[in-house]
XYZ file of N, CA, C and O in Angstrom:
672
model
N 24.729 -1.029 1.994
C 23.261 -0.789 1.649
C 22.538 -0.904 2.937
O 21.440 -0.170 3.203
N 23.074 -1.426 4.084
C 22.392 -1.203 5.295
C 22.138 0.113 5.653
O 21.199 0.517 6.331
N 23.072 0.890 5.609
C 23.175 2.279 5.921
C 22.098 2.921 5.190
O 21.292 3.770 5.989
N 22.055 2.579 3.777
C 20.713 3.232 3.002
C 19.439 2.803 3.844
O 18.321 3.623 3.676
N 19.169 1.611 4.124
C 18.044 1.123 4.692
C 17.929 1.931 6.028
O 16.676 2.247 6.419
N 18.796 1.794 6.826
C 18.674 2.640 8.101
C 17.990 4.046 7.902
O 17.476 4.661 8.420
N 18.921 4.863 6.898
C 18.465 6.146 6.597
C 16.952 6.102 6.054
O 16.230 7.211 6.404
N 16.766 5.310 5.051
C 15.222 5.129 4.647
C 14.294 4.975 5.863
O 13.430 5.719 5.997
N 14.759 4.249 6.669
C 13.846 3.975 7.802
C 13.600 5.343 8.650
O 12.419 5.442 9.247
N 14.767 5.815 8.973
C 14.936 6.972 9.768
C 14.116 8.182 9.089
O 13.266 8.863 9.531
N 14.158 8.314 7.770
C 13.355 9.244 6.960
C 12.043 9.162 7.160
O 11.195 9.938 7.168
N 11.536 7.912 7.015
C 10.113 7.546 7.073
C 9.597 7.828 8.633
O 8.508 8.385 8.636
N 10.256 7.700 9.553
C 9.991 7.922 10.805
C 9.733 9.515 10.805
O 8.726 10.211 11.388
N 10.782 10.343 10.335
C 10.715 11.781 10.120
C 9.138 12.027 9.277
O 8.756 13.038 9.686
N 9.110 11.476 8.397
C 7.778 11.521 7.367
C 6.422 11.562 8.431
O 5.521 12.441 8.147
N 6.473 10.728 9.363
C 5.254 10.700 10.173
C 5.325 11.539 11.246
O 4.034 11.889 11.823
N 6.207 12.181 11.687
C 6.287 12.977 12.885
C 6.242 14.666 12.623
O 5.770 15.618 13.320
N 6.575 15.071 11.267
C 6.758 16.289 10.748
C 5.559 17.018 10.712
O 4.677 16.149 10.482
N 5.548 18.272 10.665
C 4.373 19.022 10.879
C 4.379 20.203 9.907
O 3.816 20.901 9.337
N 5.588 20.241 8.855
C 6.015 21.360 8.131
C 5.894 20.566 6.787
O 6.601 19.761 6.608
N 5.235 21.321 5.754
C 5.147 20.698 4.604
C 6.401 20.582 3.792
O 6.933 19.827 3.094
N 7.263 21.525 3.777
C 8.353 21.916 2.843
C 9.538 21.000 3.738
O 10.225 20.054 2.773
N 9.386 20.444 5.055
C 10.134 19.322 5.451
C 9.672 18.127 4.910
O 10.615 17.335 4.574
N 8.526 17.766 4.951
C 7.899 16.578 4.591
C 8.151 16.353 3.033
O 8.737 15.243 2.733
N 8.164 17.418 2.270
C 8.707 17.412 0.825
C 10.200 16.936 0.594
O 10.633 15.940 0.203
N 10.858 17.769 1.636
C 12.437 17.283 1.701
C 12.737 15.841 1.929
O 13.266 14.944 1.451
N 12.133 15.242 3.169
C 12.231 14.085 3.600
C 11.701 13.199 2.568
O 12.249 11.928 2.571
N 10.690 13.184 1.929
C 10.018 12.304 0.825
C 11.066 12.119 -0.307
O 11.214 11.266 -0.684
N 11.715 13.141 -0.731
C 12.698 13.415 -1.804
C 13.781 12.307 -1.251
O 14.329 11.584 -1.903
N 14.468 12.720 -0.200
C 15.598 11.883 0.597
C 15.318 10.378 0.667
O 16.195 9.489 0.599
N 13.955 10.199 1.208
C 13.564 8.757 1.217
C 13.573 8.159 -0.183
O 14.178 6.925 -0.227
N 13.101 9.019 -0.955
C 13.214 8.143 -2.466
C 14.399 7.690 -2.837
O 14.827 6.885 -3.702
N 15.578 8.751 -2.484
C 16.824 8.550 -3.154
C 17.293 7.316 -2.091
O 18.462 6.591 -2.848
N 17.150 7.319 -0.906
C 17.866 6.476 -0.160
C 17.431 5.026 -0.429
O 17.845 4.077 0.142
N 16.051 4.959 -0.730
C 15.556 3.594 -1.099
C 15.950 3.155 -2.443
O 15.606 3.473 -3.630
N 17.013 2.231 -2.332
C 17.521 1.347 -3.470
C 17.454 0.049 -3.421
O 18.249 -0.481 -3.961
N 16.452 -0.618 -2.560
C 16.550 -2.076 -2.483
C 16.129 -2.679 -3.726
O 16.528 -3.698 -4.191
N 15.139 -2.277 -4.618
C 14.750 -2.722 -6.045
C 16.083 -2.691 -7.116
O 16.462 -3.637 -7.597
N 17.034 -1.659 -6.730
C 18.047 -1.656 -7.804
C 19.173 -2.366 -7.240
O 20.219 -2.648 -8.369
N 19.117 -2.804 -6.107
C 20.164 -3.715 -5.789
C 19.486 -5.270 -5.631
O 20.664 -6.201 -6.271
N 18.638 -5.471 -5.277
C 17.926 -6.843 -5.384
C 17.871 -7.379 -6.849
O 18.125 -8.785 -7.111
N 17.309 -6.711 -7.990
C 17.275 -6.940 -9.196
C 18.479 -7.778 -9.801
O 18.608 -8.867 -10.264
N 19.586 -6.990 -9.761
C 20.856 -7.245 -10.268
C 21.502 -8.678 -9.300
O 21.933 -9.575 -9.922
N 21.247 -8.574 -8.164
C 21.526 -9.498 -7.324
C 20.887 -11.005 -7.759
O 21.451 -11.857 -7.787
N 19.528 -10.548 -7.922
C 18.758 -11.879 -8.239
C 19.597 -12.529 -9.627
O 19.620 -13.843 -9.845
N 19.406 -11.646 -10.413
C 20.351 -11.870 -11.929
C 21.229 -12.375 -11.803
O 21.752 -13.641 -12.669
N 22.155 -12.317 -11.025
C 23.941 -12.653 -10.852
C 23.678 -13.974 -9.950
O 24.306 -14.850 -10.678
N 22.997 -14.276 -9.046
C 22.801 -15.216 -8.349
C 21.975 -16.390 -9.006
O 22.469 -17.829 -8.691
N 21.062 -16.248 -9.473
C 20.426 -17.343 -10.185
C 20.855 -18.018 -11.385
O 21.752 -17.505 -12.042
N 20.611 -19.425 -11.425
C 21.368 -20.118 -12.611
C 20.779 -19.642 -13.814
O 19.659 -19.152 -13.945
N 21.676 -19.618 -15.036
C 20.848 -19.233 -16.083
C 19.646 -19.664 -16.717
O 18.677 -19.224 -17.319
N 19.394 -20.901 -16.359
C 18.027 -21.688 -16.561
C 16.815 -21.266 -15.828
O 15.770 -21.458 -16.114
N 17.322 -20.895 -14.506
C 16.237 -20.151 -13.650
C 16.039 -18.576 -13.562
O 15.546 -18.152 -12.946
N 16.932 -17.794 -14.373
C 17.183 -16.492 -14.207
C 15.777 -15.599 -14.186
O 15.459 -15.031 -13.858
N 15.085 -16.436 -15.548
C 13.915 -15.602 -16.302
C 12.711 -15.741 -15.104
O 12.241 -14.720 -14.812
N 12.568 -16.814 -14.652
C 11.605 -16.993 -13.492
C 11.998 -16.442 -12.308
O 11.135 -15.785 -11.460
N 13.285 -16.443 -11.822
C 13.844 -15.699 -10.491
C 13.263 -14.092 -10.647
O 12.741 -13.500 -9.942
N 13.665 -13.629 -11.791
C 13.334 -12.183 -12.131
C 11.845 -11.906 -12.224
O 11.517 -10.812 -11.650
N 11.400 -12.913 -12.768
C 9.666 -12.779 -12.644
C 9.302 -12.596 -11.450
O 7.912 -11.859 -11.109
N 9.603 -13.389 -10.382
C 8.899 -13.260 -8.904
C 9.301 -12.274 -8.333
O 8.638 -11.544 -7.694
N 10.583 -11.625 -8.896
C 11.149 -10.538 -7.989
C 10.263 -9.234 -8.647
O 9.693 -8.418 -7.843
N 10.173 -9.162 -9.750
C 9.285 -7.933 -10.312
C 7.719 -8.422 -10.079
O 7.083 -6.953 -9.778
N 7.246 -9.321 -9.868
C 5.857 -9.548 -9.374
C 5.799 -9.114 -8.132
O 4.643 -8.507 -7.705
N 6.547 -9.615 -7.373
C 6.963 -8.820 -5.965
C 6.587 -7.482 -5.765
O 5.880 -6.793 -4.753
N 7.521 -6.630 -6.449
C 7.778 -5.437 -6.248
C 6.604 -4.725 -6.758
O 5.892 -3.833 -6.288
N 5.725 -4.984 -7.962
C 4.371 -4.757 -8.242
C 3.489 -4.939 -7.430
O 2.481 -4.045 -7.245
N 3.199 -6.410 -6.652
C 2.154 -6.564 -5.822
C 2.473 -5.776 -4.786
O 1.413 -5.031 -4.057
N 3.751 -5.459 -4.173
C 3.948 -4.727 -3.310
C 3.413 -3.245 -3.124
O 2.867 -2.376 -2.269
N 3.275 -2.571 -4.423
C 3.055 -1.497 -4.677
C 1.568 -1.234 -4.745
O 1.085 -0.133 -4.113
N 0.929 -2.314 -5.404
C -0.688 -2.041 -5.343
C -1.060 -2.626 -3.817
O -1.998 -1.846 -3.324
N -0.641 -3.566 -3.482
C -1.219 -3.943 -2.070
C -0.711 -2.717 -0.922
O -1.692 -2.558 0.015
N 0.344 -1.898 -1.255
C 0.869 -1.108 0.080
C -0.331 0.451 -0.232
O -0.625 0.816 0.787
N -0.529 0.459 -1.358
C -1.804 1.564 -1.689
C -3.105 1.060 -1.023
O -3.933 1.913 -0.633
N -3.513 -0.439 -1.233
C -4.683 -0.714 -0.493
C -4.615 -0.524 0.800
O -5.690 -0.192 1.609
N -3.701 -1.282 1.364
C -3.491 -1.065 2.982
C -3.141 0.436 3.648
O -3.856 0.581 4.575
N -2.630 1.175 2.686
C -2.430 2.465 3.111
C -3.785 3.361 3.373
O -4.135 4.392 4.043
N -4.913 2.843 2.422
C -6.104 3.407 2.217
C -7.068 2.902 3.476
O -7.517 3.730 3.864
N -6.805 1.658 3.814
C -7.356 1.229 4.716
C -7.097 1.707 6.078
O -7.968 1.937 6.909
N -5.871 1.784 6.274
C -5.285 2.238 7.450
C -5.691 3.809 7.799
O -6.171 4.005 8.774
N -5.658 4.448 6.605
C -5.903 6.020 6.552
C -7.223 6.175 7.052
O -7.497 7.315 7.471
N -8.036 5.058 6.473
C -9.428 5.383 6.753
C -10.045 5.395 8.059
O -10.745 5.935 8.643
N -9.259 4.453 8.873
C -9.607 4.337 10.307
C -8.665 4.996 11.320
O -9.045 4.881 12.443
N -7.506 5.512 10.871
C -6.404 6.274 11.632
C -6.134 7.476 11.035
O -6.686 7.686 10.022
N -5.116 7.963 11.394
C -4.470 9.301 10.830
C -3.696 8.869 9.704
O -3.244 7.477 9.741
N -3.159 9.614 8.991
C -2.066 9.337 7.962
C -0.912 9.143 8.152
O -0.110 8.208 7.683
N -0.799 9.676 9.599
C 0.848 9.256 10.281
C 1.115 7.762 10.440
O 2.009 7.549 10.353
N -0.159 7.088 10.714
C 0.165 5.543 11.218
C 0.479 4.910 9.858
O 1.269 4.083 10.038
N 0.336 5.399 8.983
C 0.690 4.446 7.735
C 2.118 4.598 7.726
O 3.006 3.567 7.400
N 2.649 5.660 7.942
C 4.314 5.807 8.188
C 4.858 5.047 9.176
O 6.075 4.384 9.072
N 4.048 4.894 10.186
C 4.748 4.249 11.212
C 4.715 2.549 10.852
O 5.415 1.781 11.245
N 3.813 2.133 10.171
C 3.462 0.957 9.679
C 4.512 0.588 8.750
O 5.190 -0.438 8.806
N 4.621 1.645 7.794
C 5.743 1.414 6.591
C 7.013 0.970 7.414
O 8.125 0.669 6.868
N 7.446 1.880 8.530
C 8.817 1.664 9.253
C 8.715 0.377 10.028
O 9.749 -0.261 9.820
N 7.718 -0.202 10.522
C 7.900 -1.834 10.878
C 7.837 -2.507 9.899
O 8.898 -3.593 9.945
N 7.462 -2.386 8.530
C 7.471 -3.280 7.570
C 8.946 -3.150 7.057
O 9.657 -4.137 6.703
N 9.519 -1.767 6.916
C 10.863 -2.010 6.597
C 11.681 -2.486 7.364
O 12.826 -3.267 7.150
N 11.587 -2.507 8.641
C 12.510 -3.307 9.600
C 12.389 -4.748 9.307
O 13.286 -5.747 9.480
N 11.118 -5.267 9.125
C 10.857 -6.824 9.058
C 11.451 -7.203 7.788
O 11.876 -8.138 7.604
N 11.254 -6.520 6.571
C 12.134 -6.653 5.281
C 13.556 -6.871 5.697
O 14.434 -7.596 5.349
N 14.257 -5.687 6.731
C 15.621 -5.679 6.574
C 16.044 -7.072 7.505
O 17.125 -7.815 7.130
N 15.284 -7.303 8.279
C 15.741 -8.704 9.202
C 15.414 -9.877 8.518
O 16.364 -10.777 8.310
N 14.412 -9.923 7.498
C 14.518 -11.055 6.641
C 15.449 -11.114 5.775
O 15.994 -12.195 5.328
N 15.892 -9.840 4.857
C 16.797 -10.044 4.152
C 18.277 -10.235 4.662
O 18.744 -11.182 4.185
N 18.403 -10.010 5.597
C 19.463 -10.198 6.572
C 19.673 -11.909 6.997
O 20.643 -12.362 6.597
N 18.745 -12.377 7.085
C 18.561 -13.905 7.375
C 18.454 -14.760 6.050
O 18.903 -15.758 6.202
N 17.868 -14.054 4.897
C 17.730 -14.931 3.819
C 18.806 -14.868 2.835
O 19.298 -15.868 2.165
N 19.131 -13.308 2.426
C 20.028 -13.274 1.264
C 21.444 -13.821 1.762
O 21.911 -13.894 2.889
N 22.251 -14.344 0.720
C 23.478 -15.117 1.234
C 24.435 -14.106 1.402
O 24.341 -12.963 0.708
N 25.670 -14.009 2.333
C 26.676 -13.359 1.998
C 27.052 -13.344 0.413
O 27.883 -14.298 -0.029
N 27.481 -12.128 0.062
C 27.797 -12.024 -1.511
C 28.884 -10.972 -1.571
O 28.523 -9.710 -1.136
N 30.128 -11.359 -2.138
C 31.160 -10.568 -2.200
C 31.045 -9.317 -3.210
O 30.327 -9.449 -4.229
N 31.365 -8.119 -2.705
C 31.271 -7.053 -3.709
C 32.176 -7.518 -5.076
O 33.396 -7.900 -4.935
N 31.717 -7.087 -6.346
C 32.445 -7.379 -7.337
C 33.153 -6.105 -7.716
O 34.241 -5.972 -8.722
N 32.743 -5.085 -7.415
C 33.253 -3.700 -7.893
C 33.702 -2.848 -6.581
O 32.683 -1.799 -6.145
N 34.404 -3.309 -5.832
C 35.022 -2.534 -4.214
C 35.150 -1.359 -4.191
O 34.972 -0.566 -3.467
N 35.867 -0.766 -5.484
C 36.333 0.298 -5.400
C 35.154 1.763 -5.779
O 35.308 3.138 -5.793
N 33.926 1.106 -6.062
C 32.940 2.163 -6.633
C 32.067 2.266 -5.625
O 31.580 1.656 -4.566
N 31.742 3.725 -5.264
C 30.835 4.113 -4.266
C 29.167 4.074 -4.819
O 29.139 4.136 -6.166
N 28.136 4.411 -4.232
C 27.016 4.383 -4.665
C 26.988 5.670 -5.840
O 26.183 5.479 -7.006
N 27.471 7.021 -5.361
C 27.047 7.989 -6.436
C 28.187 7.684 -7.594
O 27.870 8.182 -8.581
N 29.213 6.997 -7.530
C 30.138 6.764 -8.574
C 29.161 5.785 -9.672
O 29.592 5.985 -10.852
N 28.668 4.661 -9.155
C 27.525 4.065 -9.856
C 26.627 4.754 -10.580
O 26.334 4.450 -11.717
N 26.021 5.730 -9.694
C 25.046 6.456 -10.618
C 25.699 7.282 -11.697
O 24.987 7.485 -12.490
N 26.613 7.970 -11.485
C 27.494 8.813 -12.298
C 27.736 7.992 -13.728
O 27.759 8.585 -14.775
N 28.078 6.512 -13.445
C 28.541 5.770 -14.797
C 27.421 5.463 -15.399
O 27.296 4.988 -16.706
N 26.241 5.564 -14.949
C 24.814 5.256 -15.671
C 24.581 6.213 -16.627
O 23.952 6.009 -17.844
N 25.488 7.391 -16.539
C 25.335 8.503 -17.674
C 25.802 8.206 -18.661
O 25.517 8.242 -19.803
N 26.716 7.365 -18.836
C 27.372 6.651 -19.961
C 26.451 6.039 -21.189
O 26.398 5.786 -22.105
N 25.950 5.405 -20.259
C 24.805 4.372 -21.064
C 23.742 4.993 -21.621
O 22.946 4.555 -22.827
N 23.467 6.381 -21.420
C 22.397 7.188 -22.023
C 22.967 7.675 -23.561
O 22.286 7.846 -24.301
N 24.287 7.228 -23.579
C 24.854 7.931 -24.927
C 25.544 6.911 -25.653
O 25.278 6.370 -26.754
N 25.763 5.630 -24.995
C 26.378 4.296 -25.935
C 25.343 3.275 -26.015
O 25.602 2.462 -26.848
N 24.314 3.205 -25.298
C 23.127 2.228 -25.579
C 21.842 2.640 -25.717
O 21.115 2.974 -24.957
N 21.602 2.927 -27.092
C 20.256 3.351 -27.339
C 19.059 2.491 -26.830
O 17.895 2.897 -26.643
N 19.505 1.236 -26.845
C 18.209 0.142 -26.317
C 17.869 0.536 -24.949
O 16.657 0.673 -24.524
N 18.708 0.773 -24.045
C 18.557 1.160 -22.767
C 17.592 2.549 -22.601
O 16.808 2.848 -21.731
N 18.128 3.455 -23.240
C 17.427 4.823 -23.458
C 15.920 4.697 -23.759
O 15.092 4.882 -23.226
N 15.763 3.782 -24.913
C 14.175 3.347 -25.445
C 13.585 2.630 -23.921
O 12.439 3.095 -23.936
N 14.430 1.663 -23.319
C 13.567 1.146 -22.440
C 13.367 2.010 -21.441
O 12.085 2.018 -20.554
N 13.899 2.792 -21.025
C 13.821 3.901 -19.887
C 12.847 4.775 -20.134
O 11.920 5.502 -19.308
N 12.753 5.479 -21.387
C 11.419 6.331 -21.865
C 10.138 5.306 -21.752
O 9.205 5.862 -21.389
N 10.171 4.062 -22.233
C 9.218 3.346 -22.116
C 8.744 3.136 -20.702
O 7.382 3.278 -20.283
N 9.416 2.840 -19.485
C 9.180 2.914 -18.363
C 8.668 4.155 -17.773
O 7.898 4.114 -16.947
N 9.125 5.213 -18.089
C 8.918 6.544 -17.683
C 7.537 7.155 -17.983
O 6.689 7.200 -17.068
N 6.890 6.514 -19.187
C 5.477 6.721 -19.686
C 4.522 5.739 -18.940
O 3.422 6.002 -18.904
N 5.099 4.431 -18.963
C 4.160 3.659 -18.225
C 4.275 3.906 -16.894
O 3.156 4.001 -16.096
N 5.198 4.178 -16.145
C 5.008 4.937 -14.666
C 4.106 6.181 -14.547
O 3.126 5.977 -13.598
N 4.070 6.839 -15.587
C 3.280 7.992 -15.727
C 1.913 7.684 -15.713
O 1.219 8.260 -14.923
N 1.768 6.739 -16.622
C 0.410 6.529 -16.812
C -0.163 5.618 -15.677
O -1.250 5.996 -15.267
N 0.255 4.855 -15.238
C 0.099 4.280 -14.114
C -0.163 5.225 -12.649
O -1.227 5.243 -12.208
N 0.607 6.027 -12.592
C 0.522 6.958 -11.523
C -0.618 7.846 -11.493
O -1.583 8.037 -10.825
N -0.907 8.290 -12.959
C -1.809 9.069 -13.206
C -3.121 8.814 -12.956
O -4.147 9.349 -12.673
N -3.435 7.435 -13.339
C -4.432 6.732 -13.250
C -4.862 6.480 -11.576
O -6.271 7.026 -11.325
N -4.074 6.111 -11.046
C -4.330 5.760 -9.523
C -4.666 7.209 -8.724
O -5.397 7.056 -7.836
N -3.643 8.074 -9.069
C -3.942 9.382 -8.395
C -5.201 9.981 -8.734
O -6.152 10.569 -7.986
N -5.691 9.917 -9.862
C -7.123 10.652 -10.222
C -8.275 9.775 -9.720
O -9.545 10.165 -9.354
N -7.846 8.451 -9.743
C -8.946 7.664 -9.194
C -9.299 7.848 -7.816
O -10.544 7.825 -7.275
N -8.459 8.249 -7.098
C -8.604 8.644 -5.546
C -9.347 9.620 -5.525
O -10.373 9.896 -4.674
N -9.573 11.002 -6.267
C -10.084 12.153 -6.163
C -11.837 11.595 -6.659
O -12.709 12.250 -6.498
N -11.855 10.746 -7.712
C -13.091 10.171 -8.193
C -13.959 9.239 -7.010
O -15.134 9.617 -6.870
N -13.393 8.319 -6.296
C -13.762 7.850 -5.449
C -13.779 8.678 -3.957
O -15.018 8.026 -3.159
N -13.186 9.716 -3.899
C -13.331 10.275 -2.761
C -14.371 11.187 -2.696
O -15.075 11.949 -1.680
N -15.129 11.534 -3.997
C -16.223 12.745 -4.090
C -17.605 11.622 -4.256
O -17.812 10.736 -4.111
N -18.437 12.519 -4.589
C -19.875 11.944 -4.801
C -19.777 11.108 -6.225
O -18.928 11.406 -7.089
N -20.559 10.002 -6.285
C -21.208 9.365 -5.413
C -20.687 8.267 -4.392
O -21.389 7.763 -3.510
N -19.626 8.191 -4.382
C -18.813 6.979 -3.646
C -18.342 7.380 -2.068
O -18.733 6.624 -1.466
N -17.963 8.635 -2.095
C -17.325 8.964 -0.564
C -16.407 8.165 0.047
O -16.492 7.897 1.336
N -15.611 7.424 -0.993
C -14.728 6.725 -0.119
C -13.457 7.393 0.618
O -12.456 6.901 1.011
């Protein structure tokens, strides 16, 4: 996981300094692939929390993830309003490093349960759930639709607020 966090941080620095759009797109894609913190943190919390506190622990994690998405958009807009868009990526790099240090200090040392599996083997093993678990497929479709709705609303809202009469 440490290697993926370092890779994600390095890719974020690359996003801040690149001047080529195709390189920017490629780095954005790779940063998305390397950013696995939620996919690791959610099952870890579910596994570490006692059964009677599991729901509240997971709700705190999900609330933090959603608040992070919303607050980061607001902060990026404020930073981008007063500086260049590249500063947003420099700030993101600093925040990633702070989160890495905080996770290192706060999260317990946790032994791996599946030592023989690599990250890509775990991703490949997910394909079997698309065939064997219809409830997971249904939840994935609901998540895709809700994420598309959320993203389309916020992206189109930026165009509305950027033009007349708001000029934000």
